[in-house]
Amino acid sequence: MAADPSRLPSPRERARHPGVRRRQAVGAPAGLTTFKVSSNENPFPPLPAVLAAAARAAAEMNRYPDMGCHALYDALAGHLGVPETRLAAGTGSVALIYQLLSAYCEPGDEVVYAWRSFEAFPIAAAAAGCASVRVPVTSDGRHDLRAMTAAITDRTRVVIVCTPNNPTGPALGHAELSGFLEAVPSRVLVVLDEAYREFVRSPDPVDGLALADTHDNLAVLRTFSKAHGLAGLRVGYAVAAEPVATTLRAITLPFGVSSVAQAAAVESLRHTDELLARVAELVTRRKALVAALAEVGWRVPDAQGNFVWLELGERTPAFAAAADQVGLAVRPFAGEGVRVTVAEPEANARLVDLVATFTPAG
């Protein structure tokens, strides 16, 4: 009997999902199906049409990919309603972050971002020789935009904003982000990481493209890894003012976005409605998971991505080890907490059962 996605299943309803990663977790009992819930992957398999497009492209893997990503840019321009000259593709949005810092920063410059946020930010800043200025998130895991504005100095070249914030979950509102952009000096490039935008259900969702239309110092980054479920192919893109997009395309790794990735992304854009239906189901599962966690005494930050954040402090390693024992591979952040992907119903149910054995921090 299939589980109703609108609620967490009972033990009798917990059926194995065909997309489960079947591997042995450290310390997990032999034969236990293990769920990888550490990377915020989409649990659904590729759409048949997307898989077919990828297979057709793979048949010509002896040829180099289109370095200009012409078909992808054409599809994105039509889908988003922006000129191709404002687009730049890369091997995932994370690659574009590296490229932007490399292009706009010099050693000793400062990069401002919220913390904790996406763990690639400090690595990318260090790779560019920049000083990281980490502005603590609020007690409920949100960006403190007033503090981030105050952190900008004459040495600041880039400010990175991640919404929904990975790993804590809350999303910014359009009005508050618009006000923040008005306060940021025009000489500072603002990078808006919108990797999880399709999962947002807040009252005032950010419209990054509208903001990019009125702010030449804003670069909007998006990805096919999450909602589109193409994490293994590594393709993302930026929408920015033409000079910024031109710079990104000029310094991108030649042939970086593979032929298979380009073909799958183009086909995926043709099936947006099907993909968004899957996103809606994951949002339903997220809502049920958050409610179930509340029932066992845990209040998590406002989850607007496809994951939840559990603040565990010094108990983080113990929780991660306990998760391994029940076949859940979570993402621990030492001394802070764990991030867990909203995944198959069985995985979500196991998480609730485990969390019920831990007392909330504070």
Tab-separated table of C-alpha atoms in Angstrom:
chain	number	residue	atom	x	y	z
A	1	MET	CA	0.000	0.000	0.000
A	2	ALA	CA	1.490	3.342	-1.072
A	3	ALA	CA	1.854	6.032	1.564
A	4	ASP	CA	-0.191	9.192	1.299
A	5	PRO	CA	2.406	11.930	0.627
A	6	SER	CA	0.333	14.436	2.619
A	7	ARG	CA	1.295	12.770	5.896
A	8	LEU	CA	4.020	10.655	7.397
A	9	PRO	CA	3.347	6.938	6.911
A	10	SER	CA	2.658	4.449	9.629
A	11	PRO	CA	5.220	1.642	10.017
A	12	ARG	CA	3.000	-0.693	7.951
A	13	GLU	CA	2.871	1.839	5.135
A	14	ARG	CA	6.623	2.358	4.885
A	15	ALA	CA	7.461	0.881	1.523
A	16	ARG	CA	10.826	1.038	-0.158
A	17	HIS	CA	11.185	3.756	-2.775
A	18	PRO	CA	12.853	2.754	-6.087
A	19	GLY	CA	15.142	5.776	-5.954
A	20	VAL	CA	16.690	4.916	-2.573
A	21	ARG	CA	20.466	4.778	-2.341
A	22	ARG	CA	21.079	1.235	-1.136
A	23	ARG	CA	24.434	1.323	0.574
A	24	GLN	CA	25.705	0.283	3.954
A	25	ALA	CA	26.026	3.197	6.377
A	26	VAL	CA	28.714	3.163	9.036
A	27	GLY	CA	27.295	1.194	11.957
A	28	ALA	CA	23.981	0.403	10.236
A	29	PRO	CA	22.636	-3.143	10.607
A	30	ALA	CA	23.375	-5.413	7.648
A	31	GLY	CA	20.611	-5.389	5.057
A	32	LEU	CA	19.035	-2.135	6.240
A	33	THR	CA	18.089	0.183	3.391
A	34	THR	CA	20.078	3.353	3.856
A	35	PHE	CA	18.819	6.763	2.803
A	36	LYS	CA	21.309	9.442	1.795
A	37	VAL	CA	19.718	12.586	3.203
A	38	SER	CA	22.898	14.645	3.468
A	39	SER	CA	23.118	16.347	0.063
A	40	ASN	CA	19.637	17.803	-0.541
A	41	GLU	CA	19.184	15.664	-3.620
A	42	ASN	CA	15.806	15.301	-5.298
A	43	PRO	CA	14.601	11.769	-4.428
A	44	PHE	CA	12.649	11.330	-7.662
A	45	PRO	CA	14.324	9.653	-10.659
A	46	PRO	CA	14.800	11.595	-13.914
A	47	LEU	CA	11.753	12.181	-16.061
A	48	PRO	CA	11.695	9.667	-18.957
A	49	ALA	CA	11.930	12.408	-21.597
A	50	VAL	CA	14.906	13.995	-19.853
A	51	LEU	CA	16.626	10.625	-19.514
A	52	ALA	CA	16.034	9.944	-23.213
A	53	ALA	CA	17.510	13.317	-24.195
A	54	ALA	CA	20.572	12.625	-22.051
A	55	ALA	CA	20.978	9.187	-23.623
A	56	ARG	CA	20.841	10.656	-27.137
A	57	ALA	CA	23.529	13.157	-26.206
A	58	ALA	CA	25.646	10.450	-24.587
A	59	ALA	CA	25.674	8.558	-27.886
A	60	GLU	CA	27.909	11.355	-29.214
A	61	MET	CA	30.243	11.569	-26.250
A	62	ASN	CA	33.222	11.237	-28.600
A	63	ARG	CA	32.538	14.855	-29.594
A	64	TYR	CA	33.202	17.952	-27.517
A	65	PRO	CA	30.152	19.766	-26.120
A	66	ASP	CA	28.964	23.065	-27.520
A	67	MET	CA	31.272	25.465	-25.718
A	68	GLY	CA	28.819	28.306	-26.343
A	69	CYS	CA	25.853	26.438	-24.799
A	70	HIS	CA	23.727	27.895	-27.588
A	71	ALA	CA	20.718	25.595	-27.264
A	72	LEU	CA	20.738	25.978	-23.476
A	73	TYR	CA	20.943	29.768	-23.642
A	74	ASP	CA	18.139	29.849	-26.212
A	75	ALA	CA	15.933	27.668	-24.003
A	76	LEU	CA	16.709	29.652	-20.858
A	77	ALA	CA	16.132	32.997	-22.581
A	78	GLY	CA	12.685	31.845	-23.725
A	79	HIS	CA	11.826	30.291	-20.368
A	80	LEU	CA	12.930	33.269	-18.270
A	81	GLY	CA	12.141	36.099	-20.664
A	82	VAL	CA	15.654	37.557	-20.567
A	83	PRO	CA	18.164	38.243	-23.368
A	84	GLU	CA	20.812	35.575	-23.923
A	85	THR	CA	23.446	38.259	-23.358
A	86	ARG	CA	22.485	38.310	-19.666
A	87	LEU	CA	23.035	34.574	-19.172
A	88	ALA	CA	26.089	32.562	-18.177
A	89	ALA	CA	26.137	28.795	-17.638
A	90	GLY	CA	28.474	26.821	-15.421
A	91	THR	CA	29.028	23.438	-13.833
A	92	GLY	CA	26.462	24.078	-11.139
A	93	SER	CA	25.795	27.406	-9.476
A	94	VAL	CA	28.703	26.756	-7.103
A	95	ALA	CA	31.152	27.007	-10.023
A	96	LEU	CA	29.700	30.400	-10.886
A	97	ILE	CA	30.349	31.563	-7.311
A	98	TYR	CA	34.011	30.656	-7.700
A	99	GLN	CA	34.148	32.448	-11.058
A	100	LEU	CA	32.499	35.605	-9.736
A	101	LEU	CA	34.889	35.901	-6.796
A	102	SER	CA	37.834	35.229	-9.081
A	103	ALA	CA	36.684	37.918	-11.517
A	104	TYR	CA	35.649	40.648	-9.079
A	105	CYS	CA	38.025	40.244	-6.148
A	106	GLU	CA	41.720	40.659	-5.584
A	107	PRO	CA	43.741	39.188	-2.712
A	108	GLY	CA	42.874	41.027	0.485
A	109	ASP	CA	39.421	42.104	-0.643
A	110	GLU	CA	36.448	41.202	1.555
A	111	VAL	CA	33.473	38.970	0.836
A	112	VAL	CA	30.480	39.375	3.166
A	113	TYR	CA	27.980	36.571	3.749
A	114	ALA	CA	25.697	35.194	6.441
A	115	TRP	CA	26.915	32.359	8.646
A	116	ARG	CA	26.068	29.646	8.935
A	117	SER	CA	25.263	29.478	5.249
A	118	PHE	CA	26.418	27.440	2.252
A	119	GLU	CA	29.740	25.840	3.157
A	120	ALA	CA	31.240	26.587	-0.286
A	121	PHE	CA	31.246	30.344	0.404
A	122	PRO	CA	34.349	30.450	2.655
A	123	ILE	CA	36.144	27.947	0.414
A	124	ALA	CA	35.488	30.044	-2.685
A	125	ALA	CA	36.573	33.205	-0.862
A	126	ALA	CA	39.809	31.571	0.250
A	127	ALA	CA	40.483	30.312	-3.276
A	128	ALA	CA	40.218	33.913	-4.525
A	129	GLY	CA	42.521	35.151	-1.753
A	130	CYS	CA	39.705	37.078	-0.093
A	131	ALA	CA	38.959	37.708	3.547
A	132	SER	CA	35.642	36.230	4.664
A	133	VAL	CA	33.377	38.481	6.707
A	134	ARG	CA	30.848	36.153	8.332
A	135	VAL	CA	27.735	37.811	9.709
A	136	PRO	CA	25.913	35.537	12.183
A	137	VAL	CA	22.382	34.517	11.269
A	138	THR	CA	19.647	35.385	13.739
A	139	SER	CA	18.494	32.975	16.429
A	140	ASP	CA	15.860	31.633	14.031
A	141	GLY	CA	18.362	30.997	11.229
A	142	ARG	CA	17.612	34.064	9.111
A	143	HIS	CA	19.970	36.486	7.375
A	144	ASP	CA	20.552	39.588	9.477
A	145	LEU	CA	20.455	42.063	6.589
A	146	ARG	CA	20.965	45.112	8.808
A	147	ALA	CA	24.150	43.602	10.247
A	148	MET	CA	25.302	42.556	6.782
A	149	THR	CA	24.857	46.121	5.545
A	150	ALA	CA	26.885	47.394	8.504
A	151	ALA	CA	29.642	44.878	7.721
A	152	ILE	CA	30.321	46.386	4.281
A	153	THR	CA	33.562	48.384	4.189
A	154	ASP	CA	35.737	50.028	1.551
A	155	ARG	CA	37.406	46.638	1.057
A	156	THR	CA	34.144	44.782	0.366
A	157	ARG	CA	33.821	43.655	-3.234
A	158	VAL	CA	31.121	40.977	-3.047
A	159	VAL	CA	28.168	40.218	-0.778
A	160	ILE	CA	26.583	36.763	-1.042
A	161	VAL	CA	22.949	36.184	-0.080
A	162	CYS	CA	21.551	32.649	0.059
A	163	THR	CA	17.759	32.330	0.058
A	164	PRO	CA	16.395	29.965	1.186
A	165	ASN	CA	19.430	29.768	3.405
A	166	ASN	CA	21.368	26.526	3.290
A	167	PRO	CA	21.531	24.860	5.815
A	168	THR	CA	19.169	26.671	8.218
A	169	GLY	CA	16.166	26.948	5.861
A	170	PRO	CA	14.464	30.385	6.121
A	171	ALA	CA	13.927	32.490	3.002
A	172	LEU	CA	14.106	36.230	2.641
A	173	GLY	CA	11.125	38.287	1.527
A	174	HIS	CA	11.175	40.271	-1.695
A	175	ALA	CA	10.588	43.605	0.037
A	176	GLU	CA	13.358	43.107	2.602
A	177	LEU	CA	15.865	42.008	-0.030
A	178	SER	CA	14.907	44.956	-2.234
A	179	GLY	CA	15.560	47.303	0.682
A	180	PHE	CA	18.899	45.635	1.314
A	181	LEU	CA	19.962	46.108	-2.310
A	182	GLU	CA	19.117	49.796	-2.074
A	183	ALA	CA	21.469	50.074	0.907
A	184	VAL	CA	24.404	48.248	-0.716
A	185	PRO	CA	26.843	50.519	-2.576
A	186	SER	CA	26.588	50.083	-6.350
A	187	ARG	CA	30.317	49.261	-6.525
A	188	VAL	CA	29.674	46.055	-4.537
A	189	LEU	CA	28.486	42.996	-6.439
A	190	VAL	CA	25.623	41.152	-4.738
A	191	VAL	CA	25.402	37.443	-5.529
A	192	LEU	CA	21.951	35.949	-4.929
A	193	ASP	CA	22.076	32.160	-4.528
A	194	GLU	CA	18.593	30.847	-5.364
A	195	ALA	CA	19.353	27.121	-5.537
A	196	TYR	CA	16.139	26.213	-3.688
A	197	ARG	CA	13.789	28.919	-4.971
A	198	GLU	CA	11.166	26.503	-6.352
A	199	PHE	CA	10.486	25.134	-2.861
A	200	VAL	CA	9.623	28.520	-1.309
A	201	ARG	CA	6.071	28.970	-0.029
A	202	SER	CA	6.490	32.184	1.971
A	203	PRO	CA	4.029	35.105	1.625
A	204	ASP	CA	6.502	37.437	-0.132
A	205	PRO	CA	8.849	35.250	-2.198
A	206	VAL	CA	11.915	36.837	-3.728
A	207	ASP	CA	11.715	37.563	-7.463
A	208	GLY	CA	15.405	37.581	-8.257
A	209	LEU	CA	14.938	38.316	-11.939
A	210	ALA	CA	12.826	41.408	-11.223
A	211	LEU	CA	15.501	42.681	-8.855
A	212	ALA	CA	18.230	41.996	-11.421
A	213	ASP	CA	16.292	44.133	-13.919
A	214	THR	CA	16.711	47.171	-11.667
A	215	HIS	CA	20.100	46.472	-10.050
A	216	ASP	CA	23.098	46.137	-12.326
A	217	ASN	CA	25.210	44.988	-9.365
A	218	LEU	CA	23.068	41.881	-8.762
A	219	ALA	CA	23.919	38.422	-10.122
A	220	VAL	CA	21.204	35.787	-9.661
A	221	LEU	CA	22.393	32.179	-9.508
A	222	ARG	CA	20.133	29.190	-10.155
A	223	THR	CA	20.667	25.475	-10.668
A	224	PHE	CA	19.209	22.374	-12.290
A	225	SER	CA	20.445	20.236	-9.388
A	226	LYS	CA	17.547	20.538	-6.945
A	227	ALA	CA	14.034	21.001	-8.334
A	228	HIS	CA	15.039	19.627	-11.739
A	229	GLY	CA	16.828	16.654	-10.198
A	230	LEU	CA	19.954	16.897	-12.358
A	231	ALA	CA	22.502	17.046	-9.540
A	232	GLY	CA	24.724	14.406	-11.152
A	233	LEU	CA	25.114	16.402	-14.366
A	234	ARG	CA	26.304	19.694	-12.833
A	235	VAL	CA	24.626	22.545	-14.663
A	236	GLY	CA	23.639	25.933	-13.292
A	237	TYR	CA	23.335	29.450	-14.626
A	238	ALA	CA	23.570	33.122	-13.765
A	239	VAL	CA	21.249	35.947	-14.763
A	240	ALA	CA	22.975	39.301	-14.483
A	241	ALA	CA	23.606	42.605	-16.187
A	242	GLU	CA	25.270	42.089	-19.552
A	243	PRO	CA	28.788	43.157	-18.434
A	244	VAL	CA	28.708	40.672	-15.539
A	245	ALA	CA	27.366	37.840	-17.695
A	246	THR	CA	29.955	38.582	-20.381
A	247	THR	CA	32.722	38.427	-17.786
A	248	LEU	CA	31.469	35.083	-16.498
A	249	ARG	CA	31.317	33.570	-19.973
A	250	ALA	CA	34.810	34.860	-20.753
A	251	ILE	CA	36.423	33.120	-17.785
A	252	THR	CA	34.380	29.934	-17.697
A	253	LEU	CA	36.104	26.575	-18.026
A	254	PRO	CA	36.044	25.613	-21.744
A	255	PHE	CA	33.637	22.747	-22.447
A	256	GLY	CA	32.729	22.696	-18.743
A	257	VAL	CA	29.014	21.997	-19.163
A	258	SER	CA	28.856	18.612	-20.863
A	259	SER	CA	26.740	17.735	-23.884
A	260	VAL	CA	24.660	15.410	-21.727
A	261	ALA	CA	24.069	18.148	-19.146
A	262	GLN	CA	23.077	20.692	-21.772
A	263	ALA	CA	20.658	18.302	-23.487
A	264	ALA	CA	19.066	17.223	-20.199
A	265	ALA	CA	18.676	20.819	-19.015
A	266	VAL	CA	17.048	21.929	-22.280
A	267	GLU	CA	14.612	19.001	-22.166
A	268	SER	CA	13.923	19.589	-18.482
A	269	LEU	CA	12.768	23.134	-19.209
A	270	ARG	CA	10.119	21.629	-21.509
A	271	HIS	CA	8.655	19.690	-18.588
A	272	THR	CA	8.518	22.392	-15.924
A	273	ASP	CA	4.934	21.583	-14.947
A	274	GLU	CA	5.772	17.931	-14.210
A	275	LEU	CA	8.818	18.928	-12.211
A	276	LEU	CA	6.920	21.527	-10.214
A	277	ALA	CA	4.312	18.873	-9.371
A	278	ARG	CA	7.140	16.844	-7.831
A	279	VAL	CA	8.328	19.929	-5.978
A	280	ALA	CA	4.789	20.424	-4.637
A	281	GLU	CA	4.796	16.871	-3.301
A	282	LEU	CA	8.137	17.439	-1.583
A	283	VAL	CA	6.752	20.650	-0.055
A	284	THR	CA	3.809	18.612	1.247
A	285	ARG	CA	6.228	16.094	2.747
A	286	ARG	CA	8.229	18.962	4.235
A	287	LYS	CA	5.142	20.387	5.903
A	288	ALA	CA	4.254	16.965	7.327
A	289	LEU	CA	7.805	16.416	8.538
A	290	VAL	CA	7.996	19.796	10.285
A	291	ALA	CA	4.630	19.111	11.951
A	292	ALA	CA	5.768	15.656	13.078
A	293	LEU	CA	8.983	17.092	14.508
A	294	ALA	CA	6.925	19.642	16.437
A	295	GLU	CA	4.818	16.828	17.875
A	296	VAL	CA	7.932	15.268	19.411
A	297	GLY	CA	9.050	18.606	20.859
A	298	TRP	CA	11.256	20.089	18.127
A	299	ARG	CA	10.695	23.504	16.558
A	300	VAL	CA	12.887	23.873	13.478
A	301	PRO	CA	13.614	27.148	11.655
A	302	ASP	CA	11.147	28.063	8.914
A	303	ALA	CA	12.002	25.407	6.312
A	304	GLN	CA	11.658	26.852	2.806
A	305	GLY	CA	14.077	24.550	0.977
A	306	ASN	CA	13.959	20.770	0.614
A	307	PHE	CA	15.614	20.201	3.994
A	308	VAL	CA	15.264	20.855	7.717
A	309	TRP	CA	17.814	22.124	10.239
A	310	LEU	CA	18.216	20.571	13.678
A	311	GLU	CA	20.191	22.644	16.175
A	312	LEU	CA	22.110	20.151	18.303
A	313	GLY	CA	25.250	21.970	19.415
A	314	GLU	CA	27.790	19.638	20.992
A	315	ARG	CA	25.465	16.657	20.500
A	316	THR	CA	25.830	16.867	16.727
A	317	PRO	CA	28.347	13.984	16.397
A	318	ALA	CA	26.226	11.764	18.636
A	319	PHE	CA	23.131	12.467	16.552
A	320	ALA	CA	24.971	11.770	13.284
A	321	ALA	CA	26.236	8.473	14.696
A	322	ALA	CA	22.742	7.539	15.864
A	323	ALA	CA	21.387	8.403	12.415
A	324	ASP	CA	23.897	6.038	10.848
A	325	GLN	CA	22.627	3.301	13.135
A	326	VAL	CA	19.112	3.663	11.707
A	327	GLY	CA	20.243	3.998	8.098
A	328	LEU	CA	20.187	7.776	7.676
A	329	ALA	CA	23.256	9.539	6.287
A	330	VAL	CA	22.779	13.152	7.496
A	331	ARG	CA	24.969	16.247	7.060
A	332	PRO	CA	26.527	17.234	10.402
A	333	PHE	CA	28.089	20.616	11.163
A	334	ALA	CA	30.312	20.082	14.190
A	335	GLY	CA	29.192	21.974	17.281
A	336	GLU	CA	26.115	23.387	15.550
A	337	GLY	CA	23.612	20.919	14.153
A	338	VAL	CA	22.599	18.719	11.258
A	339	ARG	CA	20.853	19.332	7.969
A	340	VAL	CA	18.522	16.602	6.733
A	341	THR	CA	16.950	16.402	3.283
A	342	VAL	CA	13.200	15.969	2.938
A	343	ALA	CA	13.241	12.639	1.153
A	344	GLU	CA	11.340	9.365	0.838
A	345	PRO	CA	8.464	8.921	3.343
A	346	GLU	CA	10.321	6.089	5.096
A	347	ALA	CA	13.401	8.261	5.552
A	348	ASN	CA	11.298	11.116	6.946
A	349	ALA	CA	9.570	8.761	9.376
A	350	ARG	CA	12.875	7.330	10.587
A	351	LEU	CA	14.107	10.858	11.217
A	352	VAL	CA	11.105	11.679	13.398
A	353	ASP	CA	11.563	8.461	15.376
A	354	LEU	CA	15.220	9.297	15.954
A	355	VAL	CA	14.660	12.961	16.829
A	356	ALA	CA	12.105	11.918	19.440
A	357	THR	CA	14.980	10.377	21.424
A	358	PHE	CA	16.894	13.679	21.570
A	359	THR	CA	16.005	16.699	23.692
A	360	PRO	CA	15.870	20.051	21.817
A	361	ALA	CA	18.768	22.440	22.439
A	362	GLY	CA	18.082	25.076	25.104
